[in-house]
């Protein structure tokens, strides 16, 4: 059984901060199919459309019948660990710093034999194998790797050092919630504390406004209220100078949502305000907090690990009734993709959240089903614990995502009605 | 789903429709070794060029008389054998580039022998060599193959250590081999290496030192691993008539086999392609395992030696550890084995490691093996094993060679 993670001690300020190293990230184009599945938290391998043979490692043509019709499909993730080794030496810098490291051979029920990272709670195989489940996760290079996990969950299994590498678990990490005064921000703060975050910096963009629930949350000794207005570069920079070296997970909940399309107005004030918060706010935060997080991306067991953007499913498909806002969401997603590329060098993961409509003030007129902010917050925590990078929350988000894959032109027409 | 492996393994035999021709009239001559170095500032071209130079000068032929060349190297990039020919000023009418790692020596021999036999070339130089610069090994393993890049390298081993650790652990558990068995082979090889001036390992190795060595990747310990180095090996293939005219000692080829990606359905490697082809090997040579006077295997890790004993018919599957306990493997032993010291004690000069056993066998069978010489060796077997592509070694080959004319007789 994995030992429970111990809360890291206060860092000795005289010690050098270890810089991030990454596991090998080169992959063939076919192998990026694993990365897509891992990024979305599913377990998929290539399956031959002609003979149904499951393939691994990823191929261009079927290793059995030579058909070129290979499709990525969810497959049975169970298997038997038939050989296990512990690396005590590696030529790779990343692994050298993390030895000993367990790796094994798993014969999958679906057919292929895979080499996988092996969780410390998996037993050692003897002449008979050990049943395991395989999971696809993103490693620090942002690429997919296979983890062999015990058949059933074990206590503290996410605390094992190997798991800590492929996940972004909030346990013992310090989280900045950029707008902590919104319903969503408060829900995220609570969910992070429930998941074991050691501190939450709760951003307050409106110090002049009293919100009872916010004051109650602020009374928790783990919560520190900080002034933060993402539309004000000075405000963002001041906060980064003060707590930038302590932020290990940043959740950007700052949001500006208003109804209205494009032709219904004679100005772009609403659009500019949405861009100011949703896009330029994200960029200001990135410029102020990104470098510090990268610098601390290998700093102890609570190193900086994830940047979370709470976007909307309408970042992927515009809702014309909220056209200006939709445009800002699409722009925010684009900025997040760039940020993902820029943070990948340090192994800091960008996690994008795509919820459907949320049950909050500015969506008063949206018909149900609407998501409770707490449901979105729980999905964010689960996404971090599982180590995915795209999280779709709620039935509407799932439906739009599915329909986008089937017929994106149809989605455009339907959302415009 | 059962991955239980019985020690009685069914062995599909390769279907051979037609009788294979012999290698009559073709011989291998001129074993050369360019002394190894742990690190080298030279490129692979330097090492391969030196091997070719030694072959030409040693055989007393003109450079233009070598009309065929066969090259193996991991560090020649971005060049292939083609670029090397311009670099070396050669104009061969037959050229091959064999990227089969540890199987390259045997495969080069069988390719070259057929080309000479058919008259496509008269004199073929088979050369293998690599440099070892401080970063060579890491560069080679990180770009070794697509499957390695996608499915092994991200898991931390950075080389074949983990793949071999997994299959060694599996073999030990299923077939009862112990570290002492592996150690006995390593100690015997070191003993042989002390008689080989080319060997990089110059100190004796005891079983206690072997057992107490630091763990690398369980159950692989330090002395189970080869030391990467720079070096080159080579030999010539020509007609027997030409060898006699040049007064060169020569070796006859009785039989060869090769096989790639054998037994893909095995969940983990516990046998190699030799198991598919060994009957053909002996039949073609009209010989049996007990006729073999010495064996030179590819030995990048000791477990693969044990598999070769089994799969080449010296003992049954699963009985290699009993075989190791019963025999002695030094030059003076009752089963002379890896008489140069093998890669484990000589060093692994990249692709030249795939030539080491063959070149040493040519020395043994021409009575030019110096202090490592066996008395009266007549038939020798060389086997090769190469390319850990994903989870297993893919290429295997073997040759049975026969003494032709020894150095004394040729002079």
mmCIF file of N, CA and C in Angstrom, chain B residues 203-301:
data_model
loop_
_atom_site.group_PDB
_atom_site.id
_atom_site.type_symbol
_atom_site.label_atom_id
_atom_site.label_comp_id
_atom_site.label_asym_id
_atom_site.label_seq_id
_atom_site.Cartn_x
_atom_site.Cartn_y
_atom_site.Cartn_z
ATOM 1 N N UNK B 203 41.121 -6.902 -15.977
ATOM 2 C CA UNK B 203 41.246 -7.454 -14.618
ATOM 3 C C UNK B 203 40.389 -8.704 -14.499
ATOM 4 N N UNK B 204 40.859 -9.674 -13.702
ATOM 5 C CA UNK B 204 40.025 -10.872 -13.504
ATOM 6 C C UNK B 204 38.715 -10.508 -12.807
ATOM 7 N N UNK B 205 37.721 -11.364 -13.001
ATOM 8 C CA UNK B 205 36.417 -11.164 -12.362
ATOM 9 C C UNK B 205 36.108 -12.422 -11.563
ATOM 10 N N UNK B 206 35.738 -12.251 -10.303
ATOM 11 C CA UNK B 206 35.352 -13.417 -9.508
ATOM 12 C C UNK B 206 33.829 -13.486 -9.421
ATOM 13 N N UNK B 207 33.354 -14.679 -9.058
ATOM 14 C CA UNK B 207 31.908 -14.839 -8.926
ATOM 15 C C UNK B 207 31.374 -13.910 -7.828
ATOM 16 N N UNK B 208 32.162 -13.753 -6.763
ATOM 17 C CA UNK B 208 31.717 -12.876 -5.663
ATOM 18 C C UNK B 208 31.579 -11.439 -6.159
ATOM 19 N N UNK B 209 32.545 -11.002 -6.970
ATOM 20 C CA UNK B 209 32.450 -9.636 -7.512
ATOM 21 C C UNK B 209 31.225 -9.502 -8.405
ATOM 22 N N UNK B 210 30.976 -10.543 -9.197
ATOM 23 C CA UNK B 210 29.806 -10.528 -10.074
ATOM 24 C C UNK B 210 28.531 -10.383 -9.246
ATOM 25 N N UNK B 211 28.413 -11.215 -8.221
ATOM 26 C CA UNK B 211 27.182 -11.225 -7.413
ATOM 27 C C UNK B 211 27.014 -9.911 -6.662
ATOM 28 N N UNK B 212 28.116 -9.353 -6.171
ATOM 29 C CA UNK B 212 28.029 -8.149 -5.332
ATOM 30 C C UNK B 212 27.977 -6.849 -6.132
ATOM 31 N N UNK B 213 28.012 -6.945 -7.443
ATOM 32 C CA UNK B 213 28.046 -5.722 -8.259
ATOM 33 C C UNK B 213 26.778 -4.905 -8.040
ATOM 34 N N UNK B 214 26.857 -3.627 -8.380
ATOM 35 C CA UNK B 214 25.704 -2.770 -8.079
ATOM 36 C C UNK B 214 24.545 -3.080 -9.030
ATOM 37 N N UNK B 215 23.322 -3.039 -8.492
ATOM 38 C CA UNK B 215 22.171 -3.319 -9.353
ATOM 39 C C UNK B 215 21.973 -2.174 -10.346
ATOM 40 N N UNK B 216 21.586 -2.543 -11.571
ATOM 41 C CA UNK B 216 21.320 -1.540 -12.604
ATOM 42 C C UNK B 216 19.816 -1.459 -12.838
ATOM 43 N N UNK B 217 19.251 -2.587 -13.176
ATOM 44 C CA UNK B 217 17.816 -2.683 -13.455
ATOM 45 C C UNK B 217 17.448 -4.120 -13.087
ATOM 46 N N UNK B 218 16.835 -4.312 -11.946
ATOM 47 C CA UNK B 218 16.665 -5.670 -11.393
ATOM 48 C C UNK B 218 16.132 -6.644 -12.444
ATOM 49 N N UNK B 219 16.669 -7.840 -12.608
ATOM 50 C CA UNK B 219 17.807 -8.431 -11.877
ATOM 51 C C UNK B 219 19.166 -8.203 -12.562
ATOM 52 N N UNK B 220 19.240 -7.248 -13.483
ATOM 53 C CA UNK B 220 20.495 -6.961 -14.177
ATOM 54 C C UNK B 220 21.408 -6.174 -13.229
ATOM 55 N N UNK B 221 22.642 -6.665 -13.096
ATOM 56 C CA UNK B 221 23.641 -5.954 -12.306
ATOM 57 C C UNK B 221 24.773 -5.529 -13.234
ATOM 58 N N UNK B 222 25.735 -4.806 -12.680
ATOM 59 C CA UNK B 222 26.748 -4.171 -13.516
ATOM 60 C C UNK B 222 27.426 -5.135 -14.494
ATOM 61 N N UNK B 223 27.829 -6.321 -14.032
ATOM 62 C CA UNK B 223 28.609 -7.200 -14.913
ATOM 63 C C UNK B 223 27.737 -8.018 -15.867
ATOM 64 N N UNK B 224 26.423 -7.776 -15.833
ATOM 65 C CA UNK B 224 25.540 -8.347 -16.861
ATOM 66 C C UNK B 224 25.480 -7.438 -18.079
ATOM 67 N N UNK B 225 26.037 -6.245 -17.955
ATOM 68 C CA UNK B 225 25.919 -5.258 -19.022
ATOM 69 C C UNK B 225 27.236 -5.148 -19.785
ATOM 70 N N UNK B 226 27.110 -4.899 -21.077
ATOM 71 C CA UNK B 226 28.316 -4.666 -21.868
ATOM 72 C C UNK B 226 28.711 -3.198 -21.740
ATOM 73 N N UNK B 227 30.001 -2.945 -22.014
ATOM 74 C CA UNK B 227 30.472 -1.569 -21.969
ATOM 75 C C UNK B 227 30.522 -1.033 -23.395
ATOM 76 N N UNK B 228 29.750 0.023 -23.705
ATOM 77 C CA UNK B 228 29.817 0.586 -25.057
ATOM 78 C C UNK B 228 31.214 1.157 -25.314
ATOM 79 N N UNK B 229 31.736 0.945 -26.517
ATOM 80 C CA UNK B 229 33.068 1.447 -26.855
ATOM 81 C C UNK B 229 33.139 1.657 -28.368
ATOM 82 N N UNK B 230 34.296 2.103 -28.831
ATOM 83 C CA UNK B 230 34.516 2.295 -30.266
ATOM 84 C C UNK B 230 35.397 1.165 -30.769
ATOM 85 N N UNK B 231 35.190 0.777 -32.037
ATOM 86 C CA UNK B 231 36.025 -0.283 -32.596
ATOM 87 C C UNK B 231 35.490 -0.735 -33.930
ATOM 88 N N UNK B 232 36.223 -1.615 -34.574
ATOM 89 C CA UNK B 232 35.765 -2.157 -35.858
ATOM 90 C C UNK B 232 36.290 -3.569 -36.028
ATOM 91 N N UNK B 233 35.533 -4.349 -36.803
ATOM 92 C CA UNK B 233 35.910 -5.729 -37.124
ATOM 93 C C UNK B 233 35.651 -5.929 -38.610
ATOM 94 N N UNK B 234 36.340 -6.890 -39.196
ATOM 95 C CA UNK B 234 36.078 -7.163 -40.604
ATOM 96 C C UNK B 234 36.653 -8.495 -41.050
ATOM 97 N N UNK B 235 36.211 -8.924 -42.212
ATOM 98 C CA UNK B 235 36.758 -10.126 -42.857
ATOM 99 C C UNK B 235 36.457 -10.031 -44.349
ATOM 100 N N UNK B 236 37.080 -10.891 -45.131
ATOM 101 C CA UNK B 236 36.842 -10.927 -46.573
ATOM 102 C C UNK B 236 36.164 -12.231 -46.954
ATOM 103 N N UNK B 237 35.341 -12.170 -47.988
ATOM 104 C CA UNK B 237 34.749 -13.382 -48.565
ATOM 105 C C UNK B 237 35.214 -13.451 -50.019
ATOM 106 N N UNK B 238 35.735 -14.627 -50.418
ATOM 107 C CA UNK B 238 36.230 -14.800 -51.798
ATOM 108 C C UNK B 238 36.141 -16.284 -52.158
ATOM 109 N N UNK B 239 36.550 -16.624 -53.373
ATOM 110 C CA UNK B 239 36.545 -18.035 -53.734
ATOM 111 C C UNK B 239 37.739 -18.725 -53.072
ATOM 112 N N UNK B 240 37.589 -20.029 -52.889
ATOM 113 C CA UNK B 240 38.678 -20.795 -52.283
ATOM 114 C C UNK B 240 39.916 -20.727 -53.178
ATOM 115 N N UNK B 241 39.687 -20.746 -54.476
ATOM 116 C CA UNK B 241 40.825 -20.693 -55.417
ATOM 117 C C UNK B 241 41.633 -19.419 -55.235
ATOM 118 N N UNK B 242 40.903 -18.317 -55.085
ATOM 119 C CA UNK B 242 41.602 -17.035 -54.923
ATOM 120 C C UNK B 242 42.362 -17.010 -53.598
ATOM 121 N N UNK B 243 41.730 -17.535 -52.547
ATOM 122 C CA UNK B 243 42.393 -17.555 -51.237
ATOM 123 C C UNK B 243 43.682 -18.384 -51.321
ATOM 124 N N UNK B 244 43.600 -19.495 -52.012
ATOM 125 C CA UNK B 244 44.802 -20.336 -52.153
ATOM 126 C C UNK B 244 45.871 -19.592 -52.947
ATOM 127 N N UNK B 245 45.438 -18.898 -54.009
ATOM 128 C CA UNK B 245 46.410 -18.169 -54.837
ATOM 129 C C UNK B 245 47.078 -17.060 -54.030
ATOM 130 N N UNK B 246 46.298 -16.457 -53.122
ATOM 131 C CA UNK B 246 46.856 -15.366 -52.294
ATOM 132 C C UNK B 246 47.583 -15.908 -51.063
ATOM 133 N N UNK B 247 47.604 -17.255 -50.939
ATOM 134 C CA UNK B 247 48.219 -17.912 -49.778
ATOM 135 C C UNK B 247 47.605 -17.420 -48.453
ATOM 136 N N UNK B 248 46.271 -17.305 -48.461
ATOM 137 C CA UNK B 248 45.577 -16.851 -47.249
ATOM 138 C C UNK B 248 44.940 -18.053 -46.539
ATOM 139 N N UNK B 249 45.141 -18.148 -45.230
ATOM 140 C CA UNK B 249 44.401 -19.179 -44.495
ATOM 141 C C UNK B 249 42.904 -18.896 -44.628
ATOM 142 N N UNK B 250 42.097 -19.961 -44.716
ATOM 143 C CA UNK B 250 40.665 -19.725 -44.931
ATOM 144 C C UNK B 250 39.770 -20.672 -44.149
ATOM 145 N N UNK B 251 38.502 -20.286 -44.096
ATOM 146 C CA UNK B 251 37.481 -21.037 -43.357
ATOM 147 C C UNK B 251 36.327 -21.315 -44.304
ATOM 148 N N UNK B 252 35.819 -22.559 -44.259
ATOM 149 C CA UNK B 252 34.676 -22.914 -45.108
ATOM 150 C C UNK B 252 33.364 -22.688 -44.360
ATOM 151 N N UNK B 253 32.324 -22.442 -45.124
ATOM 152 C CA UNK B 253 30.995 -22.196 -44.542
ATOM 153 C C UNK B 253 30.178 -23.465 -44.740
ATOM 154 N N UNK B 254 29.787 -24.097 -43.651
ATOM 155 C CA UNK B 254 29.019 -25.341 -43.781
ATOM 156 C C UNK B 254 27.511 -25.068 -43.809
ATOM 157 N N UNK B 255 27.106 -24.061 -43.087
ATOM 158 C CA UNK B 255 25.667 -23.808 -43.042
ATOM 159 C C UNK B 255 25.408 -22.473 -42.354
ATOM 160 N N UNK B 256 24.326 -21.823 -42.755
ATOM 161 C CA UNK B 256 23.930 -20.581 -42.058
ATOM 162 C C UNK B 256 22.405 -20.519 -41.981
ATOM 163 N N UNK B 257 21.922 -19.736 -40.995
ATOM 164 C CA UNK B 257 20.484 -19.455 -40.895
ATOM 165 C C UNK B 257 20.297 -17.994 -40.480
ATOM 166 N N UNK B 258 19.154 -17.440 -40.813
ATOM 167 C CA UNK B 258 18.744 -16.176 -40.200
ATOM 168 C C UNK B 258 17.229 -16.171 -40.062
ATOM 169 N N UNK B 259 16.736 -15.340 -39.144
ATOM 170 C CA UNK B 259 15.290 -15.263 -38.891
ATOM 171 C C UNK B 259 15.008 -13.914 -38.224
ATOM 172 N N UNK B 260 13.875 -13.341 -38.584
ATOM 173 C CA UNK B 260 13.519 -12.039 -37.993
ATOM 174 C C UNK B 260 12.106 -12.068 -37.416
ATOM 175 N N UNK B 261 11.966 -11.440 -36.280
ATOM 176 C CA UNK B 261 10.670 -11.352 -35.596
ATOM 177 C C UNK B 261 10.033 -12.740 -35.419
ATOM 178 N N UNK B 262 10.837 -13.660 -34.921
ATOM 179 C CA UNK B 262 10.317 -15.006 -34.673
ATOM 180 C C UNK B 262 9.372 -14.996 -33.472
ATOM 181 N N UNK B 263 8.433 -15.884 -33.466
ATOM 182 C CA UNK B 263 7.523 -16.096 -32.332
ATOM 183 C C UNK B 263 6.869 -14.804 -31.825
ATOM 184 N N UNK B 264 6.260 -14.012 -32.717
ATOM 185 C CA UNK B 264 5.675 -12.742 -32.232
ATOM 186 C C UNK B 264 4.547 -12.952 -31.226
ATOM 187 N N UNK B 265 4.010 -14.167 -31.176
ATOM 188 C CA UNK B 265 2.908 -14.397 -30.240
ATOM 189 C C UNK B 265 3.394 -14.664 -28.813
ATOM 190 N N UNK B 266 4.680 -14.902 -28.619
ATOM 191 C CA UNK B 266 5.177 -15.091 -27.247
ATOM 192 C C UNK B 266 4.978 -13.776 -26.485
ATOM 193 N N UNK B 267 4.370 -13.819 -25.296
ATOM 194 C CA UNK B 267 4.093 -12.553 -24.600
ATOM 195 C C UNK B 267 5.366 -11.835 -24.168
ATOM 196 N N UNK B 268 6.425 -12.604 -23.966
ATOM 197 C CA UNK B 268 7.712 -12.009 -23.633
ATOM 198 C C UNK B 268 8.758 -12.964 -24.195
ATOM 199 N N UNK B 269 9.919 -12.427 -24.521
ATOM 200 C CA UNK B 269 10.887 -13.291 -25.205
ATOM 201 C C UNK B 269 11.515 -14.292 -24.239
ATOM 202 N N UNK B 270 11.353 -15.586 -24.544
ATOM 203 C CA UNK B 270 12.082 -16.607 -23.798
ATOM 204 C C UNK B 270 12.793 -17.557 -24.761
ATOM 205 N N UNK B 271 12.706 -17.242 -26.048
ATOM 206 C CA UNK B 271 13.411 -17.995 -27.077
ATOM 207 C C UNK B 271 13.636 -17.076 -28.267
ATOM 208 N N UNK B 272 14.613 -17.445 -29.087
ATOM 209 C CA UNK B 272 14.921 -16.638 -30.266
ATOM 210 C C UNK B 272 14.674 -17.438 -31.533
ATOM 211 N N UNK B 273 14.893 -16.795 -32.675
ATOM 212 C CA UNK B 273 14.594 -17.399 -33.965
ATOM 213 C C UNK B 273 15.363 -18.679 -34.257
ATOM 214 N N UNK B 274 16.500 -18.883 -33.546
ATOM 215 C CA UNK B 274 17.282 -20.115 -33.763
ATOM 216 C C UNK B 274 16.405 -21.346 -33.569
ATOM 217 N N UNK B 275 15.444 -21.237 -32.605
ATOM 218 C CA UNK B 275 14.598 -22.398 -32.306
ATOM 219 C C UNK B 275 13.767 -22.807 -33.522
ATOM 220 N N UNK B 276 13.501 -21.863 -34.419
ATOM 221 C CA UNK B 276 12.741 -22.197 -35.625
ATOM 222 C C UNK B 276 13.615 -22.873 -36.673
ATOM 223 N N UNK B 277 14.900 -22.563 -36.658
ATOM 224 C CA UNK B 277 15.754 -22.913 -37.795
ATOM 225 C C UNK B 277 16.896 -23.859 -37.468
ATOM 226 N N UNK B 278 16.999 -24.296 -36.220
ATOM 227 C CA UNK B 278 18.210 -25.050 -35.881
ATOM 228 C C UNK B 278 18.293 -26.382 -36.619
ATOM 229 N N UNK B 279 17.160 -27.034 -36.870
ATOM 230 C CA UNK B 279 17.218 -28.314 -37.595
ATOM 231 C C UNK B 279 17.778 -28.100 -38.993
ATOM 232 N N UNK B 280 17.329 -27.016 -39.625
ATOM 233 C CA UNK B 280 17.837 -26.695 -40.963
ATOM 234 C C UNK B 280 19.335 -26.409 -40.908
ATOM 235 N N UNK B 281 19.751 -25.751 -39.833
ATOM 236 C CA UNK B 281 21.169 -25.408 -39.674
ATOM 237 C C UNK B 281 22.038 -26.668 -39.631
ATOM 238 N N UNK B 282 21.642 -27.612 -38.775
ATOM 239 C CA UNK B 282 22.462 -28.822 -38.630
ATOM 240 C C UNK B 282 22.370 -29.723 -39.860
ATOM 241 N N UNK B 283 21.160 -29.804 -40.403
ATOM 242 C CA UNK B 283 20.949 -30.669 -41.560
ATOM 243 C C UNK B 283 21.812 -30.211 -42.735
ATOM 244 N N UNK B 284 21.799 -28.902 -42.937
ATOM 245 C CA UNK B 284 22.558 -28.347 -44.052
ATOM 246 C C UNK B 284 24.055 -28.564 -43.862
ATOM 247 N N UNK B 285 24.475 -28.512 -42.607
ATOM 248 C CA UNK B 285 25.905 -28.677 -42.305
ATOM 249 C C UNK B 285 26.287 -30.149 -42.203
ATOM 250 N N UNK B 286 25.282 -31.028 -42.212
ATOM 251 C CA UNK B 286 25.506 -32.455 -41.943
ATOM 252 C C UNK B 286 26.322 -32.614 -40.671
ATOM 253 N N UNK B 287 25.867 -31.961 -39.644
ATOM 254 C CA UNK B 287 26.565 -32.017 -38.360
ATOM 255 C C UNK B 287 25.529 -32.034 -37.241
ATOM 256 N N UNK B 288 25.990 -32.278 -36.034
ATOM 257 C CA UNK B 288 25.116 -32.313 -34.868
ATOM 258 C C UNK B 288 25.765 -31.464 -33.777
ATOM 259 N N UNK B 289 24.979 -31.073 -32.765
ATOM 260 C CA UNK B 289 25.549 -30.208 -31.723
ATOM 261 C C UNK B 289 26.854 -30.764 -31.131
ATOM 262 N N UNK B 290 26.923 -32.097 -30.976
ATOM 263 C CA UNK B 290 28.121 -32.656 -30.328
ATOM 264 C C UNK B 290 29.363 -32.552 -31.218
ATOM 265 N N UNK B 291 29.166 -32.247 -32.513
ATOM 266 C CA UNK B 291 30.325 -32.086 -33.401
ATOM 267 C C UNK B 291 30.976 -30.712 -33.271
ATOM 268 N N UNK B 292 30.276 -29.792 -32.636
ATOM 269 C CA UNK B 292 30.765 -28.412 -32.564
ATOM 270 C C UNK B 292 31.880 -28.314 -31.518
ATOM 271 N N UNK B 293 33.037 -27.790 -31.950
ATOM 272 C CA UNK B 293 34.178 -27.720 -31.031
ATOM 273 C C UNK B 293 34.147 -26.485 -30.143
ATOM 274 N N UNK B 294 33.522 -25.419 -30.614
ATOM 275 C CA UNK B 294 33.427 -24.216 -29.772
ATOM 276 C C UNK B 294 32.246 -23.380 -30.261
ATOM 277 N N UNK B 295 31.761 -22.515 -29.389
ATOM 278 C CA UNK B 295 30.584 -21.703 -29.705
ATOM 279 C C UNK B 295 30.875 -20.242 -29.369
ATOM 280 N N UNK B 296 30.595 -19.385 -30.355
ATOM 281 C CA UNK B 296 30.712 -17.941 -30.107
ATOM 282 C C UNK B 296 29.304 -17.358 -30.254
ATOM 283 N N UNK B 297 28.742 -16.892 -29.163
ATOM 284 C CA UNK B 297 27.379 -16.350 -29.226
ATOM 285 C C UNK B 297 27.401 -14.830 -29.132
ATOM 286 N N UNK B 298 26.268 -14.241 -29.411
ATOM 287 C CA UNK B 298 26.086 -12.806 -29.158
ATOM 288 C C UNK B 298 25.660 -12.686 -27.706
ATOM 289 N N UNK B 299 26.388 -11.909 -26.946
ATOM 290 C CA UNK B 299 26.248 -11.972 -25.485
ATOM 291 C C UNK B 299 26.040 -10.599 -24.868
ATOM 292 N N UNK B 300 25.082 -9.819 -25.377
ATOM 293 C CA UNK B 300 24.950 -8.492 -24.748
ATOM 294 C C UNK B 300 24.428 -8.587 -23.320
ATOM 295 N N UNK B 301 23.763 -9.681 -22.977
ATOM 296 C CA UNK B 301 23.408 -9.964 -21.583
ATOM 297 C C UNK B 301 23.499 -11.478 -21.419
#
